[in-house]
Structures are given as C-alpha cells and as structure tokens.
mmCIF file with all atom_site columns, C-alpha atoms in Angstrom:
data_model
loop_
_atom_site.group_PDB
_atom_site.id
_atom_site.type_symbol
_atom_site.label_atom_id
_atom_site.label_alt_id
_atom_site.label_comp_id
_atom_site.label_asym_id
_atom_site.label_entity_id
_atom_site.label_seq_id
_atom_site.pdbx_PDB_ins_code
_atom_site.Cartn_x
_atom_site.Cartn_y
_atom_site.Cartn_z
_atom_site.occupancy
_atom_site.B_iso_or_equiv
_atom_site.pdbx_formal_charge
_atom_site.auth_seq_id
_atom_site.auth_comp_id
_atom_site.auth_asym_id
_atom_site.auth_atom_id
_atom_site.pdbx_PDB_model_num
ATOM 1   C CA . MET A 1 1   ? 0.117  0.263  0.025  1.00 49.00 ? 1   MET A CA 1
ATOM 2   C CA . ALA A 1 2   ? 1.517  3.233  -1.168 1.00 54.00 ? 2   ALA A CA 1
ATOM 3   C CA . ARG A 1 3   ? 1.289  6.117  1.585  1.00 56.00 ? 3   ARG A CA 1
ATOM 4   C CA . ASP A 1 4   ? -0.290 9.215  0.788  1.00 57.00 ? 4   ASP A CA 1
ATOM 5   C CA . THR A 1 5   ? 2.634  12.079 0.273  1.00 57.00 ? 5   THR A CA 1
ATOM 6   C CA . ASP A 1 6   ? 0.271  14.088 2.907  1.00 69.00 ? 6   ASP A CA 1
ATOM 7   C CA . ASP A 1 7   ? 0.176  11.593 5.845  1.00 87.00 ? 7   ASP A CA 1
ATOM 8   C CA . LYS A 1 8   ? 2.124  12.790 9.258  1.00 92.00 ? 8   LYS A CA 1
ATOM 9   C CA . ARG A 1 9   ? 3.997  10.138 10.819 1.00 96.00 ? 9   ARG A CA 1
ATOM 10  C CA . ASN A 1 10  ? 4.384  9.730  14.616 1.00 97.00 ? 10  ASN A CA 1
ATOM 11  C CA . PHE A 1 11  ? 7.788  9.796  16.383 1.00 97.00 ? 11  PHE A CA 1
ATOM 12  C CA . ALA A 1 12  ? 7.596  9.652  20.019 1.00 96.00 ? 12  ALA A CA 1
ATOM 13  C CA . LEU A 1 13  ? 11.496 10.728 21.852 1.00 96.00 ? 13  LEU A CA 1
ATOM 14  C CA . ARG A 1 14  ? 13.011 8.603  23.559 1.00 94.00 ? 14  ARG A CA 1
ATOM 15  C CA . GLU A 1 15  ? 14.836 10.014 26.632 1.00 91.00 ? 15  GLU A CA 1
ATOM 16  C CA . HIS A 1 16  ? 15.934 7.853  29.470 1.00 87.00 ? 16  HIS A CA 1
ATOM 17  C CA . ASP A 1 17  ? 12.193 8.165  31.477 1.00 86.00 ? 17  ASP A CA 1
ATOM 18  C CA . GLY A 1 18  ? 10.503 6.953  28.881 1.00 87.00 ? 18  GLY A CA 1
ATOM 19  C CA . GLU A 1 19  ? 8.990  8.528  25.832 1.00 90.00 ? 19  GLU A CA 1
ATOM 20  C CA . THR A 1 20  ? 8.202  12.348 26.587 1.00 86.00 ? 20  THR A CA 1
ATOM 21  C CA . SER A 1 21  ? 7.010  13.366 23.341 1.00 94.00 ? 21  SER A CA 1
ATOM 22  C CA . VAL A 1 22  ? 5.818  12.763 20.151 1.00 96.00 ? 22  VAL A CA 1
ATOM 23  C CA . PHE A 1 23  ? 6.224  14.877 17.050 1.00 97.00 ? 23  PHE A CA 1
ATOM 24  C CA . SER A 1 24  ? 4.785  14.334 13.275 1.00 96.00 ? 24  SER A CA 1
ATOM 25  C CA . GLY A 1 25  ? 6.022  14.755 10.449 1.00 96.00 ? 25  GLY A CA 1
ATOM 26  C CA . ARG A 1 26  ? 5.960  12.876 6.134  1.00 96.00 ? 26  ARG A CA 1
ATOM 27  C CA . THR A 1 27  ? 9.916  11.921 6.892  1.00 96.00 ? 27  THR A CA 1
ATOM 28  C CA . PRO A 1 28  ? 11.774 11.419 10.496 1.00 97.00 ? 28  PRO A CA 1
ATOM 29  C CA . ARG A 1 29  ? 14.188 14.237 9.658  1.00 97.00 ? 29  ARG A CA 1
ATOM 30  C CA . GLN A 1 30  ? 11.145 16.607 9.951  1.00 97.00 ? 30  GLN A CA 1
ATOM 31  C CA . ALA A 1 31  ? 10.224 15.360 13.494 1.00 97.00 ? 31  ALA A CA 1
ATOM 32  C CA . ALA A 1 32  ? 13.831 15.068 14.213 1.00 97.00 ? 32  ALA A CA 1
ATOM 33  C CA . LEU A 1 33  ? 13.983 18.565 13.759 1.00 98.00 ? 33  LEU A CA 1
ATOM 34  C CA . LYS A 1 34  ? 10.834 19.663 14.936 1.00 97.00 ? 34  LYS A CA 1
ATOM 35  C CA . ALA A 1 35  ? 12.759 17.824 18.323 1.00 97.00 ? 35  ALA A CA 1
ATOM 36  C CA . ALA A 1 36  ? 15.458 20.142 17.711 1.00 97.00 ? 36  ALA A CA 1
ATOM 37  C CA . ARG A 1 37  ? 13.926 22.999 18.345 1.00 96.00 ? 37  ARG A CA 1
ATOM 38  C CA . ARG A 1 38  ? 13.326 22.113 21.461 1.00 95.00 ? 38  ARG A CA 1
ATOM 39  C CA . LEU A 1 39  ? 16.582 22.300 22.842 1.00 95.00 ? 39  LEU A CA 1
ATOM 40  C CA . GLU A 1 40  ? 18.327 24.813 24.909 1.00 95.00 ? 40  GLU A CA 1
ATOM 41  C CA . PRO A 1 41  ? 19.665 26.896 21.941 1.00 96.00 ? 41  PRO A CA 1
ATOM 42  C CA . ASP A 1 42  ? 23.472 28.882 21.704 1.00 96.00 ? 42  ASP A CA 1
ATOM 43  C CA . ASP A 1 43  ? 24.768 32.001 20.835 1.00 95.00 ? 43  ASP A CA 1
ATOM 44  C CA . SER A 1 44  ? 25.470 30.684 16.726 1.00 94.00 ? 44  SER A CA 1
ATOM 45  C CA . GLU A 1 45  ? 25.713 27.917 15.091 1.00 95.00 ? 45  GLU A CA 1
ATOM 46  C CA . SER A 1 46  ? 29.119 26.756 15.314 1.00 93.00 ? 46  SER A CA 1
ATOM 47  C CA . ASP A 1 47  ? 28.794 27.219 19.367 1.00 93.00 ? 47  ASP A CA 1
ATOM 48  C CA . ALA A 1 48  ? 25.867 24.643 19.692 1.00 94.00 ? 48  ALA A CA 1
ATOM 49  C CA . GLY A 1 49  ? 26.277 21.491 21.632 1.00 95.00 ? 49  GLY A CA 1
ATOM 50  C CA . ARG A 1 50  ? 25.375 18.599 19.258 1.00 96.00 ? 50  ARG A CA 1
ATOM 51  C CA . VAL A 1 51  ? 22.307 16.256 21.694 1.00 96.00 ? 51  VAL A CA 1
ATOM 52  C CA . ASP A 1 52  ? 21.579 12.781 20.192 1.00 96.00 ? 52  ASP A CA 1
ATOM 53  C CA . LEU A 1 53  ? 17.905 12.384 19.483 1.00 97.00 ? 53  LEU A CA 1
ATOM 54  C CA . ARG A 1 54  ? 16.524 8.837  19.039 1.00 97.00 ? 54  ARG A CA 1
ATOM 55  C CA . LEU A 1 55  ? 12.753 8.368  17.414 1.00 97.00 ? 55  LEU A CA 1
ATOM 56  C CA . ARG A 1 56  ? 11.086 5.852  17.556 1.00 96.00 ? 56  ARG A CA 1
ATOM 57  C CA . GLU A 1 57  ? 8.408  5.565  15.124 1.00 95.00 ? 57  GLU A CA 1
ATOM 58  C CA . LYS A 1 58  ? 4.336  4.452  15.915 1.00 94.00 ? 58  LYS A CA 1
ATOM 59  C CA . GLY A 1 59  ? 3.848  1.524  15.675 1.00 93.00 ? 59  GLY A CA 1
ATOM 60  C CA . THR A 1 60  ? 7.498  0.121  15.122 1.00 93.00 ? 60  THR A CA 1
ATOM 61  C CA . GLN A 1 61  ? 10.178 -1.710 16.434 1.00 93.00 ? 61  GLN A CA 1
ATOM 62  C CA . LYS A 1 62  ? 12.430 1.149  14.771 1.00 95.00 ? 62  LYS A CA 1
ATOM 63  C CA . VAL A 1 63  ? 14.528 4.314  16.368 1.00 96.00 ? 63  VAL A CA 1
ATOM 64  C CA . HIS A 1 64  ? 15.638 6.876  13.959 1.00 97.00 ? 64  HIS A CA 1
ATOM 65  C CA . ILE A 1 65  ? 19.154 8.199  15.714 1.00 98.00 ? 65  ILE A CA 1
ATOM 66  C CA . TYR A 1 66  ? 20.180 11.717 14.284 1.00 98.00 ? 66  TYR A CA 1
ATOM 67  C CA . GLU A 1 67  ? 22.444 14.530 15.953 1.00 98.00 ? 67  GLU A CA 1
ATOM 68  C CA . GLY A 1 68  ? 20.994 17.809 16.812 1.00 98.00 ? 68  GLY A CA 1
ATOM 69  C CA . TRP A 1 69  ? 21.859 21.364 17.912 1.00 98.00 ? 69  TRP A CA 1
ATOM 70  C CA . ALA A 1 70  ? 20.017 24.822 18.215 1.00 98.00 ? 70  ALA A CA 1
ATOM 71  C CA . TRP A 1 71  ? 21.043 28.421 18.473 1.00 97.00 ? 71  TRP A CA 1
ATOM 72  C CA . ARG A 1 72  ? 19.737 31.661 18.252 1.00 97.00 ? 72  ARG A CA 1
ATOM 73  C CA . GLU A 1 73  ? 19.787 34.301 15.315 1.00 95.00 ? 73  GLU A CA 1
ATOM 74  C CA . ASP A 1 74  ? 18.341 37.456 14.682 1.00 96.00 ? 74  ASP A CA 1
ATOM 75  C CA . ALA A 1 75  ? 14.976 37.153 11.931 1.00 95.00 ? 75  ALA A CA 1
ATOM 76  C CA . PRO A 1 76  ? 15.008 37.767 8.196  1.00 95.00 ? 76  PRO A CA 1
ATOM 77  C CA . ASP A 1 77  ? 14.511 41.595 7.185  1.00 95.00 ? 77  ASP A CA 1
ATOM 78  C CA . ASP A 1 78  ? 11.515 40.950 5.392  1.00 96.00 ? 78  ASP A CA 1
ATOM 79  C CA . LYS A 1 79  ? 9.644  38.772 9.117  1.00 96.00 ? 79  LYS A CA 1
ATOM 80  C CA . PRO A 1 80  ? 6.538  38.793 9.511  1.00 97.00 ? 80  PRO A CA 1
ATOM 81  C CA . ASP A 1 81  ? 4.689  41.587 12.711 1.00 96.00 ? 81  ASP A CA 1
ATOM 82  C CA . TRP A 1 82  ? 4.121  38.568 15.250 1.00 97.00 ? 82  TRP A CA 1
ATOM 83  C CA . MET A 1 83  ? 8.244  36.823 14.101 1.00 96.00 ? 83  MET A CA 1
ATOM 84  C CA . PRO A 1 84  ? 10.602 37.632 17.359 1.00 96.00 ? 84  PRO A CA 1
ATOM 85  C CA . GLU A 1 85  ? 14.104 39.718 16.608 1.00 96.00 ? 85  GLU A CA 1
ATOM 86  C CA . ARG A 1 86  ? 15.843 36.947 17.587 1.00 96.00 ? 86  ARG A CA 1
ATOM 87  C CA . ILE A 1 87  ? 14.424 33.142 16.869 1.00 96.00 ? 87  ILE A CA 1
ATOM 88  C CA . THR A 1 88  ? 15.668 29.450 17.136 1.00 96.00 ? 88  THR A CA 1
ATOM 89  C CA . GLU A 1 89  ? 17.269 27.649 14.178 1.00 97.00 ? 89  GLU A CA 1
ATOM 90  C CA . ALA A 1 90  ? 18.263 23.770 14.334 1.00 97.00 ? 90  ALA A CA 1
ATOM 91  C CA . ASN A 1 91  ? 19.484 21.325 12.623 1.00 97.00 ? 91  ASN A CA 1
ATOM 92  C CA . VAL A 1 92  ? 20.456 17.484 12.445 1.00 98.00 ? 92  VAL A CA 1
ATOM 93  C CA . SER A 1 93  ? 22.274 14.346 11.533 1.00 98.00 ? 93  SER A CA 1
ATOM 94  C CA . LYS A 1 94  ? 21.306 11.365 10.683 1.00 98.00 ? 94  LYS A CA 1
ATOM 95  C CA . GLN A 1 95  ? 23.520 8.914  13.107 1.00 97.00 ? 95  GLN A CA 1
ATOM 96  C CA . GLY A 1 96  ? 21.293 5.638  11.564 1.00 96.00 ? 96  GLY A CA 1
ATOM 97  C CA . ILE A 1 97  ? 17.933 3.302  12.706 1.00 96.00 ? 97  ILE A CA 1
ATOM 98  C CA . GLU A 1 98  ? 17.904 1.033  15.722 1.00 94.00 ? 98  GLU A CA 1
ATOM 99  C CA . HIS A 1 99  ? 15.307 -1.798 15.687 1.00 93.00 ? 99  HIS A CA 1
ATOM 100 C CA . LEU A 1 100 ? 13.709 -2.490 18.912 1.00 88.00 ? 100 LEU A CA 1
ATOM 101 C CA . GLU A 1 101 ? 13.045 -5.871 19.978 1.00 83.00 ? 101 GLU A CA 1
ATOM 102 C CA . GLU A 1 102 ? 10.205 -5.159 22.412 1.00 65.00 ? 102 GLU A CA 1
ATOM 103 C CA . ILE A 1 103 ? 9.012  -2.007 22.469 1.00 50.00 ? 103 ILE A CA 1
#
C-alpha cells in the first residue's frame, strides 16, 4: 500500500525516563528538526552543543537516531510582524537506525 504524501507519521522522543514527547512529520528528519528546535539554543551554530535524539516511529520497532543542535539568530528583514527579532534555528544529522527487540 502506497503512503499518501500528506500522511503524517508520529515519532516518540525516547529519553532515559521513557518516551516523553511525540513529534509528527512526513519524514523522520522533519520530526527530528521539530525536536531539535526545543533544545536549549546557543548563541551561534558553531557554538551549539550536539545532542543525541532518538525517535521511535509509532507502530514500529524502528528508532531513528539523529544528532541535533539549536542556535539563536536574527530574524530575516522581511519577517512577519508576529515574529520576534531573534529566532531559534536547528539542524540535525542522521546517525542511523536501530531496531528494538520489544517496545
């Protein structure tokens, strides 16, 4: 069965105390970027500390592993009125996939 391109998939953020948050996206990377934006941002991308993000796709035993980081920067000049002067940016780098024995 082909997946509709508008289908959102749900990914649970796995931390030491269990699965704490759920992020949705069409791809694991999209969900990982959402999770990374919740990290404590540093002053610049080069200063940003890297954090491991482990996202289990709901309904599967697949865990997508990313390295994520976040930083603050000035909003673009053509920003909408509601956007603050400083915004949080984030990036992720895929490290691999792990398959769980049990959920």
